[in-house]
Short mmCIF file of C-alpha atoms in Angstrom, two decimals:
data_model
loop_
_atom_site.label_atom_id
_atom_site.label_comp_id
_atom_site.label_asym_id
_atom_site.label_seq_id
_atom_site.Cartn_x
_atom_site.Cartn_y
_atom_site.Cartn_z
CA UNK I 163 0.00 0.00 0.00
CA UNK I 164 1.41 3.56 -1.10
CA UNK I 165 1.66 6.49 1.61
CA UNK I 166 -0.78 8.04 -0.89
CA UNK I 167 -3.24 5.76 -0.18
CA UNK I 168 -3.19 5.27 3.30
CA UNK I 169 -6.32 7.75 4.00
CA UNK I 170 -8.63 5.85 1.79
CA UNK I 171 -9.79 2.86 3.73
CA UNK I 172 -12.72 3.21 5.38
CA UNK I 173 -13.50 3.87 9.15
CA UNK I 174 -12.93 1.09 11.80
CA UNK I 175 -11.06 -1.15 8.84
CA UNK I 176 -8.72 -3.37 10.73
CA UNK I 177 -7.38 -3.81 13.56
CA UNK I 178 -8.13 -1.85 16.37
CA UNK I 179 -5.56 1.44 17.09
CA UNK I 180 -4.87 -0.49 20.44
CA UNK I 181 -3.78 -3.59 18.36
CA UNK I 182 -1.22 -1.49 15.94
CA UNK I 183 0.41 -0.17 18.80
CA UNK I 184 0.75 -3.11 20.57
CA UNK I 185 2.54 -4.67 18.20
CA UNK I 186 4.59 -2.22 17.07
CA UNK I 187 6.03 -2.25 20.65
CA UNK I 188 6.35 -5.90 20.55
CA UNK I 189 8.00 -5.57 17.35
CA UNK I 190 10.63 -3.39 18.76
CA UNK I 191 11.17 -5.50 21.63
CA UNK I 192 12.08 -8.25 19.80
CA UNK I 193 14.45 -6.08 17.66
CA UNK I 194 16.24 -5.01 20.99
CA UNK I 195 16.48 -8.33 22.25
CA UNK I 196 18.29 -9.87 18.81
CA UNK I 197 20.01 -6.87 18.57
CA UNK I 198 21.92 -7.53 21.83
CA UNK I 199 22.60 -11.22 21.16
CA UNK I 200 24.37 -10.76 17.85
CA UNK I 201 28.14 -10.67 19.38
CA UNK I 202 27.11 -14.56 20.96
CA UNK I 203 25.23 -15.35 17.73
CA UNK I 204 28.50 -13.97 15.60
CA UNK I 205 30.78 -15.99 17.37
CA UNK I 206 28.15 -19.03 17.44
CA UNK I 207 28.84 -18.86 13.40
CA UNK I 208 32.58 -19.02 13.74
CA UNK I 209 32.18 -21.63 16.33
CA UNK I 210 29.95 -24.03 14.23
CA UNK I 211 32.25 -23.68 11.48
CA UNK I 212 34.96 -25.04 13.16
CA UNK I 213 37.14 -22.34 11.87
CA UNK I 214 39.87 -20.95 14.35
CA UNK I 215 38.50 -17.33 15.37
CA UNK I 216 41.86 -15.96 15.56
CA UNK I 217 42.82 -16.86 11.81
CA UNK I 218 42.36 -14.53 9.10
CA UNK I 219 38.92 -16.44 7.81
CA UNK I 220 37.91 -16.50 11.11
CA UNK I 221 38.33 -13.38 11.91
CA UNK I 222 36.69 -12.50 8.31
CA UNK I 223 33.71 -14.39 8.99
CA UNK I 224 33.10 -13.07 12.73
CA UNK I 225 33.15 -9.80 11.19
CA UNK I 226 30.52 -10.65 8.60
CA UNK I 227 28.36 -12.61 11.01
CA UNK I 228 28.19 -9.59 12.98
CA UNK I 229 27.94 -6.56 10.61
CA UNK I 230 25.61 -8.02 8.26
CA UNK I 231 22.18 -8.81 10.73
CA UNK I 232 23.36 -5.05 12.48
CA UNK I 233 23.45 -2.83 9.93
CA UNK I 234 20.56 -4.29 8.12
CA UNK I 235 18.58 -4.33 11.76
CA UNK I 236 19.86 -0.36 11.86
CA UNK I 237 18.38 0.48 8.66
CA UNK I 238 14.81 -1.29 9.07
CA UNK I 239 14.74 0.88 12.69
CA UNK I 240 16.00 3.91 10.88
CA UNK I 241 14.09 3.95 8.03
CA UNK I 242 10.37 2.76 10.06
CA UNK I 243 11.35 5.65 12.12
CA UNK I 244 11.68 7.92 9.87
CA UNK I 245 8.48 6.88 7.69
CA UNK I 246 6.79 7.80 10.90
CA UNK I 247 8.98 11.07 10.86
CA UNK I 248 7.72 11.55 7.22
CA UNK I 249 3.82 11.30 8.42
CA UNK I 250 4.19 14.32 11.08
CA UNK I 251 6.49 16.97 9.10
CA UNK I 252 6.62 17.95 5.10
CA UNK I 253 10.03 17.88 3.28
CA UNK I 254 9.84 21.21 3.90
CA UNK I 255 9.45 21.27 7.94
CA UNK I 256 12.07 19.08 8.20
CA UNK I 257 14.30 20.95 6.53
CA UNK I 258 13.58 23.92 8.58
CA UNK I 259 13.66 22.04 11.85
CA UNK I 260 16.93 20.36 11.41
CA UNK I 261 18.62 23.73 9.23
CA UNK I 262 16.63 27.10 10.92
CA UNK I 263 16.98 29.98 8.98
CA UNK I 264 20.92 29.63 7.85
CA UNK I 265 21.84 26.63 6.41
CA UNK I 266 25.18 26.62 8.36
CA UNK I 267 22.95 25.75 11.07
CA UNK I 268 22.24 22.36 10.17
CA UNK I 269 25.33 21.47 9.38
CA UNK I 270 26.58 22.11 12.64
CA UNK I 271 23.35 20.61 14.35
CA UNK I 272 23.82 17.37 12.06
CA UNK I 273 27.55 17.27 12.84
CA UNK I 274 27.03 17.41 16.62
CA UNK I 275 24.55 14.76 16.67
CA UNK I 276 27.36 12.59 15.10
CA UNK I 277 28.97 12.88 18.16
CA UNK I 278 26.96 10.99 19.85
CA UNK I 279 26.23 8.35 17.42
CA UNK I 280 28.99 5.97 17.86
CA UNK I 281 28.16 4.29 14.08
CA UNK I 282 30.48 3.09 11.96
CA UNK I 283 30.50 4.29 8.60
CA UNK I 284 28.41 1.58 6.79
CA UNK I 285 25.85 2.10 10.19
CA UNK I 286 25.83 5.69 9.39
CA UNK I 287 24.68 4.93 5.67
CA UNK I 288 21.47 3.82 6.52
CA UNK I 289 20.66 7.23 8.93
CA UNK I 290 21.47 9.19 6.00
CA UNK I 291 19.03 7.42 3.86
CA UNK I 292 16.65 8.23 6.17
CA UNK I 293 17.91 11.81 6.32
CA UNK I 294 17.55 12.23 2.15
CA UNK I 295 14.53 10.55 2.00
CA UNK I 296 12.69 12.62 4.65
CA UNK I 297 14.12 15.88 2.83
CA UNK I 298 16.89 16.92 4.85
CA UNK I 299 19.22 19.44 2.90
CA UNK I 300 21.59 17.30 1.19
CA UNK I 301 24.86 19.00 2.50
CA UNK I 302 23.63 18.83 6.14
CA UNK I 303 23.23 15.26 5.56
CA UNK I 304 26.60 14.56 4.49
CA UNK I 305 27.44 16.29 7.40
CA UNK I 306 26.31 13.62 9.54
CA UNK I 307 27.29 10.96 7.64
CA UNK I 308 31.23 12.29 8.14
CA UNK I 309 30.93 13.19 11.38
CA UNK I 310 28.73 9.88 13.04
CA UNK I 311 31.49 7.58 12.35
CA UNK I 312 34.75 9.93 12.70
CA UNK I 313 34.11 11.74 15.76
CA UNK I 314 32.06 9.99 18.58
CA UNK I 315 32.34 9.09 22.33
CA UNK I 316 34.41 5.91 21.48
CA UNK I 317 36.82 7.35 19.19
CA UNK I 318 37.45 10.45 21.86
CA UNK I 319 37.47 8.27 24.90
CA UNK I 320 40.09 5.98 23.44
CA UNK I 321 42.36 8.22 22.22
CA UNK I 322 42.02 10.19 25.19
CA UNK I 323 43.37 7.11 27.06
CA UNK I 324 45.84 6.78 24.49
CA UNK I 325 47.75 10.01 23.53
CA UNK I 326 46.44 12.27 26.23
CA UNK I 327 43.46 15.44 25.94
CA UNK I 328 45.01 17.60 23.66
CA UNK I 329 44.98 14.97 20.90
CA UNK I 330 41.99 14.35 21.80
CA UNK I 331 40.55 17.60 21.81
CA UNK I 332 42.48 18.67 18.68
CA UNK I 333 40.64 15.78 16.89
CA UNK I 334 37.32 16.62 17.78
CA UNK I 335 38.05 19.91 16.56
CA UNK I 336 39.44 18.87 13.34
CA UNK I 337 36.73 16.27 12.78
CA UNK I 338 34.02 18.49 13.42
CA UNK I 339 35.59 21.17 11.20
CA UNK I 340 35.53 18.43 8.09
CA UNK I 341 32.22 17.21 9.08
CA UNK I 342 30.64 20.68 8.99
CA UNK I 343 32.44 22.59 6.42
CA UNK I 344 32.49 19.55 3.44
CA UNK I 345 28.81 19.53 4.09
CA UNK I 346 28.69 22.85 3.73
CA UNK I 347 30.21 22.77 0.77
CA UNK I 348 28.65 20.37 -0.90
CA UNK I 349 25.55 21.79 -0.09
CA UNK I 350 26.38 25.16 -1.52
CA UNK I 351 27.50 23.41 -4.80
CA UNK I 352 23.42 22.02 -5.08
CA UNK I 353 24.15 18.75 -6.02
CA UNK I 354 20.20 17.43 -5.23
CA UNK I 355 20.10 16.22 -9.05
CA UNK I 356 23.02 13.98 -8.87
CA UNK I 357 21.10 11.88 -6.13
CA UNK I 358 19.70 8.41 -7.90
CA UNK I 359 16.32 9.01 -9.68
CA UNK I 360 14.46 6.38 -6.56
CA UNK I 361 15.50 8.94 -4.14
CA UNK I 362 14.25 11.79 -5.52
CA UNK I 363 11.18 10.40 -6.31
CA UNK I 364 11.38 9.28 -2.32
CA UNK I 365 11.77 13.12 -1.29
CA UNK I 366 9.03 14.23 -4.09
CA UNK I 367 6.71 11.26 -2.81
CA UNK I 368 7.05 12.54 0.74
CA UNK I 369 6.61 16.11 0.03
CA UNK I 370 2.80 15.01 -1.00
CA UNK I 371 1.32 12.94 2.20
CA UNK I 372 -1.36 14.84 4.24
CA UNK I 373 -0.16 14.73 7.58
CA UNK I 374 -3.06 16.42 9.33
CA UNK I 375 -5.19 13.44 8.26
CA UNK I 376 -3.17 10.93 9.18
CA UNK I 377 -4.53 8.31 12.00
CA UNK I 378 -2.10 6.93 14.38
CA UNK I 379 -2.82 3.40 12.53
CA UNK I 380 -1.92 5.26 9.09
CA UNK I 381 1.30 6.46 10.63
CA UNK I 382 2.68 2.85 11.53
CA UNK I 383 1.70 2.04 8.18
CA UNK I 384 3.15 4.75 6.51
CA UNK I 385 6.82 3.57 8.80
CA UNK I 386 6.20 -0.26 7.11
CA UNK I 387 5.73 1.14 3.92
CA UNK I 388 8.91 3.11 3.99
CA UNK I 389 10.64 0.03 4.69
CA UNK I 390 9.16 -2.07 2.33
CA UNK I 391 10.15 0.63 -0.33
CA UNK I 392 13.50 1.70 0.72
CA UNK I 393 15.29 -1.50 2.48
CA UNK I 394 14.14 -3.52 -0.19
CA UNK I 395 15.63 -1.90 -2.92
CA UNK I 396 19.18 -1.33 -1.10
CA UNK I 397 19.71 -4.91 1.21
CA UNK I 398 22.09 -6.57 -1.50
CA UNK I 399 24.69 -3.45 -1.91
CA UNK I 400 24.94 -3.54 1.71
CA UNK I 401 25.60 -7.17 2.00
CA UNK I 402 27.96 -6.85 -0.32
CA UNK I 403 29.73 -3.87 1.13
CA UNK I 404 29.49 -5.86 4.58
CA UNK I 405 31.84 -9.10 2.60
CA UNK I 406 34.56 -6.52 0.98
CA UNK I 407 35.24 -5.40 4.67
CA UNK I 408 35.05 -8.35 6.14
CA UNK I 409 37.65 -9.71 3.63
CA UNK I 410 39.74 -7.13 4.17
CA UNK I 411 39.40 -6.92 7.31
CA UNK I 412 40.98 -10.31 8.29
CA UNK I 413 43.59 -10.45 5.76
CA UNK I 414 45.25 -7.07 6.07
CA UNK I 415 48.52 -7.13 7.66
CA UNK I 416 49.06 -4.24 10.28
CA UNK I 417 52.74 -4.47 9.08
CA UNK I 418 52.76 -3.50 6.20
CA UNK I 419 50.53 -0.75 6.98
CA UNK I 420 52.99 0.66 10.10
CA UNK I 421 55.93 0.09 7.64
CA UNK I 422 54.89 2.41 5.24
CA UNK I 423 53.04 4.76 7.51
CA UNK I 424 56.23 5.08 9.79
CA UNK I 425 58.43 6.68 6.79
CA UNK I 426 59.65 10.20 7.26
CA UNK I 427 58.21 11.63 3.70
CA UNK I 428 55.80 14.11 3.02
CA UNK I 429 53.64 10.85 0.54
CA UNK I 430 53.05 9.16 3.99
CA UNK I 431 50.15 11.28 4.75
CA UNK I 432 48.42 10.67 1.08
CA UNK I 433 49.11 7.46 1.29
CA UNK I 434 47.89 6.69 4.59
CA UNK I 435 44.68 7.84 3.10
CA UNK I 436 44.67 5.80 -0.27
CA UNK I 437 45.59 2.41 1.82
CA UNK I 438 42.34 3.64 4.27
CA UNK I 439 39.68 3.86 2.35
CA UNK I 440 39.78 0.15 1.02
CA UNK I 441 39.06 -0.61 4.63
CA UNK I 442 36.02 -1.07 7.08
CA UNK I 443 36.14 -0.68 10.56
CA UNK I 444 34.50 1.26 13.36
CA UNK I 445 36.27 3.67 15.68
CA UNK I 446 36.45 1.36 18.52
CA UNK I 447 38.09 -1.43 16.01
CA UNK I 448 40.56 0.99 14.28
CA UNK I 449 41.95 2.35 17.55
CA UNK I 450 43.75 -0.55 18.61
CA UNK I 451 45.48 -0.49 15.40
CA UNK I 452 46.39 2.91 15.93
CA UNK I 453 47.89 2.12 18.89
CA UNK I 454 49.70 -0.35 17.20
CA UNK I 455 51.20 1.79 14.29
CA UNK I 456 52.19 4.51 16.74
CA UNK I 457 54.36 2.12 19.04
CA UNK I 458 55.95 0.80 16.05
CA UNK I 459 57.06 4.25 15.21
CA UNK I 460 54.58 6.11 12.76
CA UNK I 461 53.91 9.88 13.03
CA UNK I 462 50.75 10.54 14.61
CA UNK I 463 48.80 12.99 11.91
CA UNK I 464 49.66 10.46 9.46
CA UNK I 465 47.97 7.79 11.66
CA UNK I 466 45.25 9.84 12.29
CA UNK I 467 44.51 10.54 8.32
CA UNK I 468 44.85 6.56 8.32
CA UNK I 469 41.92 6.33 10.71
CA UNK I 470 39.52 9.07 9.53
CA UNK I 471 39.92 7.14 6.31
CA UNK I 472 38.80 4.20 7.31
CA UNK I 473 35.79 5.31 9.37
CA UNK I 474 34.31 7.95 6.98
CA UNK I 475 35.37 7.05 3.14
CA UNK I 476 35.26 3.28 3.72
CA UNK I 477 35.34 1.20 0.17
CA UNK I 478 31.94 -0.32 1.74
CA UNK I 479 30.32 2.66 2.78
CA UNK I 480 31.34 3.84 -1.20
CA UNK I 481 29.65 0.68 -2.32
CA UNK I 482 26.87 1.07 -0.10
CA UNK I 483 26.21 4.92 -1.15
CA UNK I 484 26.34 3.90 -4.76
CA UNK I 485 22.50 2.43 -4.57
CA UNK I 486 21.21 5.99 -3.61
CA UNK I 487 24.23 8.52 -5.08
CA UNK I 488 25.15 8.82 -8.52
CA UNK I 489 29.53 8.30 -9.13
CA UNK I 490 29.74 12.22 -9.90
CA UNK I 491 28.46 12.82 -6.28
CA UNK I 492 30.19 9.90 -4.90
CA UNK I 493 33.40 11.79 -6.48
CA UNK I 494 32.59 14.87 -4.91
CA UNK I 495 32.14 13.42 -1.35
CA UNK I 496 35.42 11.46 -1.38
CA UNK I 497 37.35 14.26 -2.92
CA UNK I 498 35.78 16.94 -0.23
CA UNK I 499 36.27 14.44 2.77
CA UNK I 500 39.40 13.60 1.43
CA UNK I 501 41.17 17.04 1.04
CA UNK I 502 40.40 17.82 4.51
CA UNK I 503 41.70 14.25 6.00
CA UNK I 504 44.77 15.35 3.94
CA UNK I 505 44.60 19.20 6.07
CA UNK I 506 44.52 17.43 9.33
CA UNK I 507 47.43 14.63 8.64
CA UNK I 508 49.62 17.39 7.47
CA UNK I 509 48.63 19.81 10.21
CA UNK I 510 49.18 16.88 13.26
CA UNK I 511 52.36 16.10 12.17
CA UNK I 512 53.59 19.69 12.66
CA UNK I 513 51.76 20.05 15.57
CA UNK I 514 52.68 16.76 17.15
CA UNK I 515 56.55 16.29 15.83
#
């Protein structure tokens, strides 16, 4: 049933209001309870395999296990809650709530609530499908989308713990900075018509549903429906996102990485970057391998560059974006993101010498 039609059934249809809600609660009970049993389910996989979970296809598959029921559990929760979202508030509203009179405003609103979403980046996809569809201003978007994985809670803690508060502090600072100002920019460049034709029509659809008439029942619906339309079309790009970090994740060697990373040249920062981005982790799983490249003698910015990488142009997240951006956009985002990654290697390492 289209959002369009929702309206047209006639009074007392179905179930009872009491019913809907009910369920709906259920519903999300359910998803909270397999939610939090996915780390024992993950490593139930590994375990019934028989594969060793500290080899590289263990590892791999742990990883996949994991990822692939989350992110997927993310999106349906996202995206229901946002069809709700859709129901209450035009295109228009939205965009006004989240961006106020100035659009710098929402940029700096979407970059803080990153902050406290600990996501990582292929997590963070799924929010900013919700964000697009709902029609959110596409720079202030992207503004979450860099900052939810990059700068959080987890990543400042732990580096906090590892290199001490002004590292920490610098960070956020420099995160935030790339979060807000590449949205910024790419919303000032008005690149709404590179967005896939699907999620246009999404944001045109949604621009068109009466909310004022709108039953509580109709709303719930009008969550499903969103589901139905959106997770259906976008389930196999992140699956397959999900296996190209997985892979990579268990057969990268940390070695190699510190090796080249721990060179005294002005290409260590660049590089750093290129060797991220093929890469999936979240801030909690990079960190450790920060650690690790710093004791084996890297420079810190270029570590740092290394890790932004990884969390907010992952090859996944790339793959995963591809469903609902067109390549020119894609281009635009990695090339944005990426200059200012490139500011903040090169800016730590004088900093930090």
């Amino acid at each position: 049933m289209s959002l369009g039609s929702l309206t047209e059934r006639a009074p007392g249809a179905g179930p009872s209001t009491a019913k809907w809600i009910g369920w709906t609660v259920a519903a999300l009970i359910i998803w909270g309870v397999v939610y939090s049993q996915l780390v024992p389910f993950s490593d139930w996989v590994v375990a019934s395999t028989g594969i060793d979970p500290k080899s590289h296809l263990g590892e791999a598959v742990q990883f996949f296990a994991y990822d692939t029921p989350k992110v997927l559990m993310l999106l349906t929760l996202v995206v229901f809650g946002m069809g709700i979202v859709r129901s209450f508030f035009s295109p228009e509203k939205t965009r006004a709530l989240l961006a106020g009179k100035r659009e710098g405003v929402g940029n700096v609103l979407a970059a803080s609530l990153g902050i406290v979403t600990p996501f990582c980046s292929c997590s963070a996809v799924p929010l900013f499908i919700g964000f697009v569809s709902a029609g959110v201003p596409l720079g202030v978007t992207f503004s979450f989308l860099i900052s939810a994985p990059m700068v959080n809670e987890v990543a400042l803690g732990l580096l906090f713990a590892l290199v001490g508060w002004k590292v920490a502090l610098t960070y956020l600072a420099f995160g935030l900075a790339i979060a807000i100002v590449s949205g910024w920019v790419i919303g000032r460049l008005h690149l709404e018509h590179w967005l896939e034709e699907w999620v246009r029509n999404i944001r045109s659809d949604a621009a068109e549903l009466p909310p004022e008439e709108l039953s509580v029942v109709d709303r719930i619906k009008a969550g499903i429906d969103a589901v139905k339309e959106i997770v259906g079309k976008v389930w196999p790009w992140i699956i397959a996102g999900i296996a190209v970090g997985a892979f990579i994740h268990g057969y990268v060697p940390s070695d190699l990485l510190a090796s080249i990373m721990g060179r005294d040249a002005w290409w260590s920062v660049p590089a750093a970057v290129l060797i991220g981005i093929p890469m999936y982790s979240n801030a909690a799983g990079i960190i450790p391998v920060v650690e690790a490249l710093i004791t084996k003698g890297a420079a810190l910015g270029t570590v740092l560059a290394f890790m932004m990488s990884v969390i907010a142009l992952s090859l996944p997240e790339i793959i995963i974006l591809r469903k609902v951006l067109t390549i020119r956009l894609i281009a635009v985002f990695v090339g944005v993101v990426g200059t200012g990654i490139l500011a903040v290697g090169f800016i730590f390492n004088a900093l930090f010498s």
